[in-house]
């Protein structure tokens, strides 16, 4: 059975982006993993409309600056649960940078996702469908009768809300005729080339009667489409199943899905369902701990939390993520990024080995380094560590407990490999951030 320390670290990895160097010891002292779960759930998530996206004079600048800001928010946000669930939603309600999706559109999309604590999934879904970002991304802009574009209608059901088949019965959730009829209902969004504004125009909307998802819907529009989807029996299962897999790391059984469906309800209670999932006994089970593989985004953010990074502008994290094939605004397609073991390959290891070194060594340990560029964890390891305990301390600071004997032996051997100076401390910390245990989540 996993130690209390390993369980607490697991909670921080799944309900946030990993523990800080003191979080595990604090969690053990506070009563263990269950107490930490409750404390994380209790962190306030007040409505916030200004996330200080820096943007830039060009879309290229925004692509860099806003991605850096997203990493900063994920690493330093007071509510790690808000950050984690917003990232899950970003991989579910996918929008990618492109010809017509630039800084303003992406920032508004992120604002919608980050407002999840105040929204039902039904309401979030409608906001996203109506957003400029999604309208551009899935070809909603310009869709008009008699030739409605079906992209948004198809992905709305298949990827965003229902799935192709019912999770319990295996029956098809919708037919091609449903896609065509919903596509008609979603028409009307147009771009004004003079004002450069996307808006809904009744003149471009198909006002005829529609029939979809088993009922006559009259002159349905976006709201009626979302209401019909929320009334579908699969609506209560599709996203809760995704949340369970993301947070627990294993597949839920039918009884668990039924229990979560009851919490999710007719409108999609995101916060309530997340709380129900992480309070289930399997969340802390040995099967769940380290059952997932970190994505590049998770590697970068968890490293920043481990090292205590407070200034990100000089680290080029947007470029690191681009090189590792997970720039947060450049999803490869509407399905989002790969998951799980798809990231566990030589390319990830090689592409990570360089950035983790320059991040760890970005502070030279002297007073010449400005305070906001200093890495408190490396400095603490140098001050408190030595050749005998340095390897163990580095693992502890990285939130790595119950590690394998080969990992422990390698860390101890490296710490003993030369004089204990700042470079040795930084190298030991860097090695912990490349250990097999750090790659899993």
XYZ file of C-alpha atoms in Angstrom, residues 28 45 49 54 77 98 117 126 130 138 162 182 204 242 251 257 345 353 396 429 435:
21
model
C 0.710 14.572 6.326
C -12.906 30.186 -6.675
C -12.924 38.156 -15.523
C -0.467 39.949 -21.878
C -2.585 29.704 -9.096
C -5.231 29.365 -36.709
C -16.619 26.923 -10.933
C -23.535 27.197 -24.894
C -21.450 30.882 -29.354
C -15.258 24.624 -36.535
C -22.557 12.842 -25.859
C -28.568 20.617 -35.769
C -28.355 34.229 -42.144
C -13.959 11.846 -19.019
C -11.843 3.474 -16.307
C -20.879 5.945 -13.807
C 8.818 7.692 -25.818
C 16.431 16.731 -21.047
C 11.377 14.669 -1.349
C 17.592 18.319 -8.412
C 13.492 10.251 -12.961
